PDB file of C-alpha atoms in Angstrom:
ATOM      1  CA  GLY A 645      33.910  64.174  89.314  1.00 52.00           C
ATOM      2  CA  ALA A 646      36.205  61.543  90.692  1.00 80.00           C
ATOM      3  CA  GLY A 647      39.028  63.930  91.496  1.00 93.00           C
ATOM      4  CA  VAL A 648      40.080  67.549  91.456  1.00 96.00           C
ATOM      5  CA  SER A 649      40.386  68.886  87.930  1.00 96.00           C
ATOM      6  CA  GLN A 650      42.139  72.019  86.747  1.00 97.00           C
ATOM      7  CA  THR A 651      42.016  73.827  83.446  1.00 97.00           C
ATOM      8  CA  PRO A 652      43.903  74.665  81.399  1.00 97.00           C
ATOM      9  CA  SER A 653      46.716  72.199  81.893  1.00 96.00           C
ATOM     10  CA  ASN A 654      49.190  74.672  80.465  1.00 97.00           C
ATOM     11  CA  LYS A 655      48.911  78.381  79.807  1.00 98.00           C
ATOM     12  CA  VAL A 656      51.351  80.602  77.967  1.00 98.00           C
ATOM     13  CA  THR A 657      50.782  84.338  78.111  1.00 97.00           C
ATOM     14  CA  GLU A 658      52.627  87.567  77.585  1.00 97.00           C
ATOM     15  CA  LYS A 659      53.791  89.914  80.278  1.00 97.00           C
ATOM     16  CA  GLY A 660      51.030  92.333  81.224  1.00 97.00           C
ATOM     17  CA  LYS A 661      48.146  90.086  80.174  1.00 98.00           C
ATOM     18  CA  TYR A 662      45.284  88.839  82.340  1.00 98.00           C
ATOM     19  CA  VAL A 663      44.798  85.107  83.010  1.00 98.00           C
ATOM     20  CA  GLU A 664      42.200  82.950  84.690  1.00 98.00           C
ATOM     21  CA  LEU A 665      42.894  79.501  86.092  1.00 98.00           C
ATOM     22  CA  ARG A 666      40.020  77.185  86.943  1.00 98.00           C
ATOM     23  CA  CYS A 667      39.662  74.548  89.645  1.00 98.00           C
ATOM     24  CA  ASP A 668      36.853  72.018  89.901  1.00 97.00           C
ATOM     25  CA  PRO A 669      37.016  70.340  93.342  1.00 96.00           C
ATOM     26  CA  ILE A 670      35.736  66.948  94.370  1.00 95.00           C
ATOM     27  CA  SER A 671      31.948  67.050  94.569  1.00 93.00           C
ATOM     28  CA  GLY A 672      30.752  67.888  98.067  1.00 91.00           C
ATOM     29  CA  HIS A 673      34.070  69.236  99.311  1.00 93.00           C
ATOM     30  CA  THR A 674      33.498  72.533 101.099  1.00 91.00           C
ATOM     31  CA  ALA A 675      37.139  73.512 101.528  1.00 92.00           C
ATOM     32  CA  LEU A 676      39.293  74.602  98.613  1.00 95.00           C
ATOM     33  CA  TYR A 677      42.918  75.706  98.594  1.00 95.00           C
ATOM     34  CA  TRP A 678      45.174  77.304  95.991  1.00 97.00           C
ATOM     35  CA  TYR A 679      48.931  76.798  96.110  1.00 97.00           C
ATOM     36  CA  ARG A 680      51.753  78.025  93.879  1.00 98.00           C
ATOM     37  CA  GLN A 681      54.755  75.837  93.115  1.00 97.00           C
ATOM     38  CA  SER A 682      57.785  77.544  91.635  1.00 95.00           C
ATOM     39  CA  LEU A 683      60.495  75.529  89.908  1.00 92.00           C
ATOM     40  CA  GLY A 684      62.475  73.456  92.380  1.00 90.00           C
ATOM     41  CA  GLN A 685      60.295  74.429  95.336  1.00 93.00           C
ATOM     42  CA  GLY A 686      57.487  72.954  97.339  1.00 95.00           C
ATOM     43  CA  PRO A 687      53.974  74.362  96.969  1.00 96.00           C
ATOM     44  CA  GLU A 688      53.250  77.588  98.805  1.00 96.00           C
ATOM     45  CA  PHE A 689      49.829  78.506 100.136  1.00 95.00           C
ATOM     46  CA  LEU A 690      47.896  81.264  98.398  1.00 96.00           C
ATOM     47  CA  ILE A 691      44.265  81.246  99.533  1.00 95.00           C
ATOM     48  CA  TYR A 692      41.682  79.114 101.340  1.00 93.00           C
ATOM     49  CA  PHE A 693      37.933  79.003 100.726  1.00 93.00           C
ATOM     50  CA  GLN A 694      35.357  77.587 103.076  1.00 90.00           C
ATOM     51  CA  GLY A 695      32.199  77.448 101.006  1.00 89.00           C
ATOM     52  CA  THR A 696      31.869  80.621  98.976  1.00 91.00           C
ATOM     53  CA  GLY A 697      33.994  82.846 101.156  1.00 89.00           C
ATOM     54  CA  ALA A 698      37.738  83.388 101.103  1.00 89.00           C
ATOM     55  CA  ALA A 699      38.467  82.592 104.737  1.00 85.00           C
ATOM     56  CA  ASP A 700      42.205  83.143 104.459  1.00 88.00           C
ATOM     57  CA  ASP A 701      43.895  85.017 101.628  1.00 92.00           C
ATOM     58  CA  SER A 702      47.099  85.749 103.514  1.00 90.00           C
ATOM     59  CA  GLY A 703      49.231  83.889 100.971  1.00 93.00           C
ATOM     60  CA  LEU A 704      48.309  86.025  97.969  1.00 96.00           C
ATOM     61  CA  PRO A 705      51.545  87.806  96.992  1.00 95.00           C
ATOM     62  CA  ASN A 706      49.972  91.137  95.967  1.00 94.00           C
ATOM     63  CA  ASP A 707      46.762  92.728  94.740  1.00 95.00           C
ATOM     64  CA  ARG A 708      47.254  91.450  91.194  1.00 97.00           C
ATOM     65  CA  PHE A 709      46.070  88.076  92.450  1.00 97.00           C
ATOM     66  CA  PHE A 710      42.426  87.420  93.191  1.00 96.00           C
ATOM     67  CA  ALA A 711      40.272  84.310  93.511  1.00 97.00           C
ATOM     68  CA  VAL A 712      36.555  83.617  93.619  1.00 96.00           C
ATOM     69  CA  ARG A 713      34.265  80.714  94.369  1.00 96.00           C
ATOM     70  CA  PRO A 714      30.793  82.158  93.788  1.00 94.00           C
ATOM     71  CA  GLU A 715      28.719  79.004  94.208  1.00 93.00           C
ATOM     72  CA  GLY A 716      30.898  77.141  96.668  1.00 90.00           C
ATOM     73  CA  SER A 717      32.173  74.681  94.101  1.00 94.00           C
ATOM     74  CA  VAL A 718      34.299  75.782  91.127  1.00 97.00           C
ATOM     75  CA  SER A 719      36.972  78.353  91.878  1.00 98.00           C
ATOM     76  CA  THR A 720      38.829  80.713  89.568  1.00 98.00           C
ATOM     77  CA  LEU A 721      42.226  82.219  90.310  1.00 98.00           C
ATOM     78  CA  LYS A 722      42.692  85.488  88.468  1.00 98.00           C
ATOM     79  CA  ILE A 723      46.006  87.178  87.813  1.00 98.00           C
ATOM     80  CA  GLN A 724      46.124  90.701  86.418  1.00 97.00           C
ATOM     81  CA  ARG A 725      49.070  92.344  84.654  1.00 97.00           C
ATOM     82  CA  THR A 726      51.066  89.129  84.695  1.00 97.00           C
ATOM     83  CA  GLU A 727      54.800  89.292  85.318  1.00 97.00           C
ATOM     84  CA  ARG A 728      57.523  86.800  84.408  1.00 97.00           C
ATOM     85  CA  GLY A 729      57.899  85.998  88.089  1.00 96.00           C
ATOM     86  CA  ASP A 730      54.337  84.652  88.115  1.00 97.00           C
ATOM     87  CA  SER A 731      55.502  81.679  86.043  1.00 97.00           C
ATOM     88  CA  ALA A 732      54.854  78.580  88.143  1.00 97.00           C
ATOM     89  CA  VAL A 733      52.546  75.610  88.559  1.00 97.00           C
ATOM     90  CA  TYR A 734      49.321  76.593  90.266  1.00 98.00           C
ATOM     91  CA  LEU A 735      47.839  73.752  92.292  1.00 97.00           C
ATOM     92  CA  CYS A 736      44.343  73.453  93.650  1.00 97.00           C
ATOM     93  CA  ALA A 737      43.314  71.130  96.475  1.00 96.00           C
ATOM     94  CA  SER A 738      40.036  70.338  98.177  1.00 95.00           C
ATOM     95  CA  SER A 739      38.984  68.615 101.375  1.00 91.00           C
ATOM     96  CA  LEU A 740      35.625  67.558 102.713  1.00 87.00           C
ATOM     97  CA  LEU A 741      35.115  69.983 105.580  1.00 77.00           C
ATOM     98  CA  GLY A 742      38.319  71.980 105.754  1.00 71.00           C
ATOM     99  CA  GLY A 743      39.700  70.598 108.955  1.00 72.00           C
ATOM    100  CA  SER A 744      42.829  68.566 109.235  1.00 71.00           C
ATOM    101  CA  GLU A 745      41.519  66.071 106.715  1.00 78.00           C
ATOM    102  CA  THR A 746      43.506  65.010 103.722  1.00 86.00           C
ATOM    103  CA  GLN A 747      43.720  67.583 100.960  1.00 91.00           C
ATOM    104  CA  TYR A 748      43.279  66.106  97.491  1.00 93.00           C
ATOM    105  CA  PHE A 749      45.217  67.871  94.784  1.00 95.00           C
ATOM    106  CA  GLY A 750      44.535  68.493  91.140  1.00 95.00           C
ATOM    107  CA  PRO A 751      47.196  68.127  88.425  1.00 94.00           C
ATOM    108  CA  GLY A 752      47.881  71.847  88.382  1.00 96.00           C
ATOM    109  CA  THR A 753      48.094  74.505  85.712  1.00 97.00           C
ATOM    110  CA  ARG A 754      51.547  75.355  84.438  1.00 97.00           C
ATOM    111  CA  LEU A 755      51.651  79.093  83.754  1.00 98.00           C
ATOM    112  CA  LEU A 756      54.431  80.548  81.635  1.00 98.00           C
ATOM    113  CA  VAL A 757      54.664  84.310  81.297  1.00 98.00           C
ATOM    114  CA  LEU A 758      56.871  85.406  78.398  1.00 96.00           C
TER     115      LEU A 758
ATOM    116  CA  ALA B 786      55.713  80.474 111.671  1.00 75.00           C
ATOM    117  CA  GLN B 787      56.312  76.860 110.810  1.00 82.00           C
ATOM    118  CA  THR B 788      59.123  75.669 108.560  1.00 91.00           C
ATOM    119  CA  VAL B 789      59.839  72.314 106.950  1.00 96.00           C
ATOM    120  CA  THR B 790      63.314  71.284 105.822  1.00 97.00           C
ATOM    121  CA  GLN B 791      64.240  68.451 103.492  1.00 97.00           C
ATOM    122  CA  SER B 792      68.015  68.264 103.338  1.00 95.00           C
ATOM    123  CA  GLN B 793      68.314  65.708 100.533  1.00 96.00           C
ATOM    124  CA  PRO B 794      67.600  67.306  97.144  1.00 96.00           C
ATOM    125  CA  GLU B 795      68.094  64.016  95.307  1.00 97.00           C
ATOM    126  CA  MET B 796      68.346  60.342  96.210  1.00 97.00           C
ATOM    127  CA  SER B 797      68.492  57.090  94.324  1.00 97.00           C
ATOM    128  CA  VAL B 798      67.807  53.487  95.308  1.00 98.00           C
ATOM    129  CA  GLN B 799      68.022  50.125  93.613  1.00 98.00           C
ATOM    130  CA  GLU B 800      64.761  48.418  92.846  1.00 97.00           C
ATOM    131  CA  ALA B 801      63.618  46.190  95.760  1.00 97.00           C
ATOM    132  CA  GLU B 802      65.910  47.963  98.227  1.00 98.00           C
ATOM    133  CA  THR B 803      64.957  50.253 101.110  1.00 98.00           C
ATOM    134  CA  VAL B 804      65.432  54.014 101.203  1.00 98.00           C
ATOM    135  CA  THR B 805      64.830  56.658 103.878  1.00 98.00           C
ATOM    136  CA  LEU B 806      63.968  60.278 103.128  1.00 98.00           C
ATOM    137  CA  SER B 807      64.619  62.871 105.821  1.00 98.00           C
ATOM    138  CA  CYS B 808      62.459  65.734 107.022  1.00 98.00           C
ATOM    139  CA  THR B 809      62.781  68.120 109.937  1.00 97.00           C
ATOM    140  CA  TYR B 810      60.381  70.838 110.950  1.00 96.00           C
ATOM    141  CA  ASP B 811      60.200  73.733 113.317  1.00 94.00           C
ATOM    142  CA  THR B 812      57.160  74.806 115.297  1.00 89.00           C
ATOM    143  CA  SER B 813      56.331  76.103 118.732  1.00 86.00           C
ATOM    144  CA  GLU B 814      52.990  74.303 118.686  1.00 84.00           C
ATOM    145  CA  SER B 815      52.448  70.864 120.173  1.00 82.00           C
ATOM    146  CA  ASN B 816      49.442  69.621 118.197  1.00 83.00           C
ATOM    147  CA  TYR B 817      49.865  69.174 114.484  1.00 87.00           C
ATOM    148  CA  TYR B 818      49.807  66.776 111.559  1.00 90.00           C
ATOM    149  CA  LEU B 819      52.646  65.714 109.310  1.00 94.00           C
ATOM    150  CA  PHE B 820      52.349  64.342 105.807  1.00 95.00           C
ATOM    151  CA  TRP B 821      54.398  62.876 103.016  1.00 97.00           C
ATOM    152  CA  TYR B 822      53.142  63.617  99.525  1.00 97.00           C
ATOM    153  CA  LYS B 823      54.426  62.109  96.290  1.00 97.00           C
ATOM    154  CA  GLN B 824      54.509  64.143  93.068  1.00 95.00           C
ATOM    155  CA  PRO B 825      55.238  62.137  89.909  1.00 93.00           C
ATOM    156  CA  PRO B 826      55.975  63.875  86.579  1.00 88.00           C
ATOM    157  CA  SER B 827      52.210  64.163  86.031  1.00 85.00           C
ATOM    158  CA  ARG B 828      52.352  66.900  88.745  1.00 87.00           C
ATOM    159  CA  GLN B 829      49.493  65.389  90.750  1.00 89.00           C
ATOM    160  CA  MET B 830      50.291  65.464  94.477  1.00 93.00           C
ATOM    161  CA  ILE B 831      49.328  62.153  96.042  1.00 94.00           C
ATOM    162  CA  LEU B 832      49.153  61.559  99.786  1.00 94.00           C
ATOM    163  CA  VAL B 833      51.519  58.778 100.826  1.00 97.00           C
ATOM    164  CA  ILE B 834      51.132  58.803 104.597  1.00 96.00           C
ATOM    165  CA  ARG B 835      50.073  61.049 107.475  1.00 94.00           C
ATOM    166  CA  GLN B 836      50.958  61.198 111.148  1.00 94.00           C
ATOM    167  CA  GLU B 837      49.124  62.873 113.994  1.00 90.00           C
ATOM    168  CA  ALA B 838      51.618  64.395 116.431  1.00 88.00           C
ATOM    169  CA  TYR B 839      49.639  63.246 119.469  1.00 87.00           C
ATOM    170  CA  LYS B 840      50.036  59.603 118.415  1.00 87.00           C
ATOM    171  CA  GLN B 841      53.219  57.947 119.574  1.00 85.00           C
ATOM    172  CA  GLN B 842      52.868  55.021 117.201  1.00 91.00           C
ATOM    173  CA  ASN B 843      54.518  55.541 113.836  1.00 94.00           C
ATOM    174  CA  ALA B 844      52.151  55.464 110.860  1.00 93.00           C
ATOM    175  CA  THR B 845      52.460  52.677 108.301  1.00 93.00           C
ATOM    176  CA  GLU B 846      50.890  52.249 104.869  1.00 94.00           C
ATOM    177  CA  ASN B 847      51.949  49.038 103.134  1.00 95.00           C
ATOM    178  CA  ARG B 848      55.573  49.591 102.000  1.00 97.00           C
ATOM    179  CA  PHE B 849      55.682  53.104 103.461  1.00 97.00           C
ATOM    180  CA  SER B 850      56.393  53.875 107.088  1.00 97.00           C
ATOM    181  CA  VAL B 851      57.549  56.873 109.079  1.00 97.00           C
ATOM    182  CA  ASN B 852      59.943  57.421 111.943  1.00 97.00           C
ATOM    183  CA  PHE B 853      58.401  60.255 113.930  1.00 96.00           C
ATOM    184  CA  GLN B 854      60.637  61.764 116.617  1.00 95.00           C
ATOM    185  CA  LYS B 855      58.622  64.565 118.188  1.00 93.00           C
ATOM    186  CA  ALA B 856      61.309  65.841 120.535  1.00 93.00           C
ATOM    187  CA  ALA B 857      63.805  66.039 117.691  1.00 95.00           C
ATOM    188  CA  LYS B 858      61.153  67.418 115.315  1.00 95.00           C
ATOM    189  CA  SER B 859      62.057  64.783 112.785  1.00 96.00           C
ATOM    190  CA  PHE B 860      59.744  62.917 110.417  1.00 97.00           C
ATOM    191  CA  SER B 861      61.477  60.538 108.020  1.00 97.00           C
ATOM    192  CA  LEU B 862      59.859  58.323 105.401  1.00 98.00           C
ATOM    193  CA  LYS B 863      61.018  54.768 104.810  1.00 98.00           C
ATOM    194  CA  ILE B 864      60.145  53.060 101.540  1.00 98.00           C
ATOM    195  CA  SER B 865      60.651  49.309 101.567  1.00 98.00           C
ATOM    196  CA  ASP B 866      60.919  47.060  98.503  1.00 98.00           C
ATOM    197  CA  SER B 867      61.282  50.104  96.236  1.00 98.00           C
ATOM    198  CA  GLN B 868      59.473  49.900  92.908  1.00 97.00           C
ATOM    199  CA  LEU B 869      60.014  51.759  89.641  1.00 97.00           C
ATOM    200  CA  GLY B 870      56.675  53.493  90.186  1.00 95.00           C
ATOM    201  CA  ASP B 871      58.045  55.091  93.343  1.00 97.00           C
ATOM    202  CA  THR B 872      60.198  57.391  91.207  1.00 97.00           C
ATOM    203  CA  ALA B 873      58.905  60.893  91.977  1.00 97.00           C
ATOM    204  CA  MET B 874      59.398  64.048  94.015  1.00 97.00           C
ATOM    205  CA  TYR B 875      58.552  63.514  97.672  1.00 98.00           C
ATOM    206  CA  PHE B 876      57.379  66.408  99.818  1.00 98.00           C
ATOM    207  CA  CYS B 877      57.125  66.565 103.563  1.00 98.00           C
ATOM    208  CA  ALA B 878      54.302  68.823 104.793  1.00 95.00           C
ATOM    209  CA  PHE B 879      52.913  70.164 108.055  1.00 91.00           C
ATOM    210  CA  THR B 880      49.631  71.601 109.305  1.00 89.00           C
ATOM    211  CA  LEU B 881      48.441  72.652 112.735  1.00 82.00           C
ATOM    212  CA  LEU B 882      45.784  70.565 114.498  1.00 70.00           C
ATOM    213  CA  GLU B 883      43.772  73.657 115.336  1.00 65.00           C
ATOM    214  CA  GLY B 884      44.486  75.339 112.046  1.00 53.00           C
ATOM    215  CA  GLY B 885      46.616  78.405 111.606  1.00 49.00           C
ATOM    216  CA  GLY B 886      46.454  81.733 109.907  1.00 47.00           C
ATOM    217  CA  ARG B 887      43.119  83.429 109.710  1.00 48.00           C
ATOM    218  CA  ALA B 888      39.875  81.552 110.253  1.00 48.00           C
ATOM    219  CA  GLY B 889      41.671  78.362 111.223  1.00 56.00           C
ATOM    220  CA  SER B 890      43.011  77.664 107.765  1.00 66.00           C
ATOM    221  CA  TYR B 891      44.531  74.205 107.558  1.00 80.00           C
ATOM    222  CA  GLN B 892      47.001  75.266 104.948  1.00 86.00           C
ATOM    223  CA  LEU B 893      49.902  72.931 104.347  1.00 91.00           C
ATOM    224  CA  THR B 894      53.497  74.097 104.734  1.00 93.00           C
ATOM    225  CA  PHE B 895      55.788  72.097 102.454  1.00 96.00           C
ATOM    226  CA  GLY B 896      59.499  71.398 102.285  1.00 97.00           C
ATOM    227  CA  LYS B 897      61.441  71.819  99.052  1.00 96.00           C
ATOM    228  CA  GLY B 898      61.196  68.159  98.197  1.00 97.00           C
ATOM    229  CA  THR B 899      63.464  65.196  97.531  1.00 98.00           C
ATOM    230  CA  LYS B 900      63.739  63.765  94.049  1.00 97.00           C
ATOM    231  CA  LEU B 901      63.799  59.971  94.342  1.00 98.00           C
ATOM    232  CA  SER B 902      64.949  57.789  91.471  1.00 97.00           C
ATOM    233  CA  VAL B 903      64.448  54.037  91.603  1.00 97.00           C
ATOM    234  CA  ILE B 904      67.046  52.263  89.460  1.00 97.00           C
ATOM    235  CA  PRO B 905      66.162  48.963  87.797  1.00 96.00           C
TER     236      PRO B 905
END
């Protein structure tokens, strides 16, 4: 596609439920990043993929969060046993090779945990 | 660890006027990149301008320019001839030249943002 796409645009769930957030990067981009943006804050790094592998998951807040990128393109961020504190906008970005190139962001998924 | 500070939570400017957004950062590294991203209400982060720390010349992109002061660790954004479409959140961001974290991740570290309103 022309840009990074993310689905769903908005997600409302109940505390304790499981959610999956999808990111479709720019075609051919090998690097993919997930960020979380809480209200009134800048985005915070969660995880970085180079190809299919999670090269750096140091930003994941706890083991309820997990992400995959099985074919080196689409990525899914998975959150188990959601908590109200997980409410945020989840942003995905991709870049061509993963160096210091520009990261192109998607429009994000707004997650609300009731 | 690197930190980015934006001390102006909100700013406003008259249409066609000039405004400067401030950003300071803290790092012990000498080779890095700095960015300004714009986030309109649509939530999509859009790159406005980037600066390589090893370049002394300030980056310019049309109406957008930066004042990069490496010794002071300051990176301000100047918007000239402000337009209504410039209304957005502006984020200053940082990444290391050689990557940081594990496996050379080029993750971005962001400030908290400045909300800019352009007044007609």
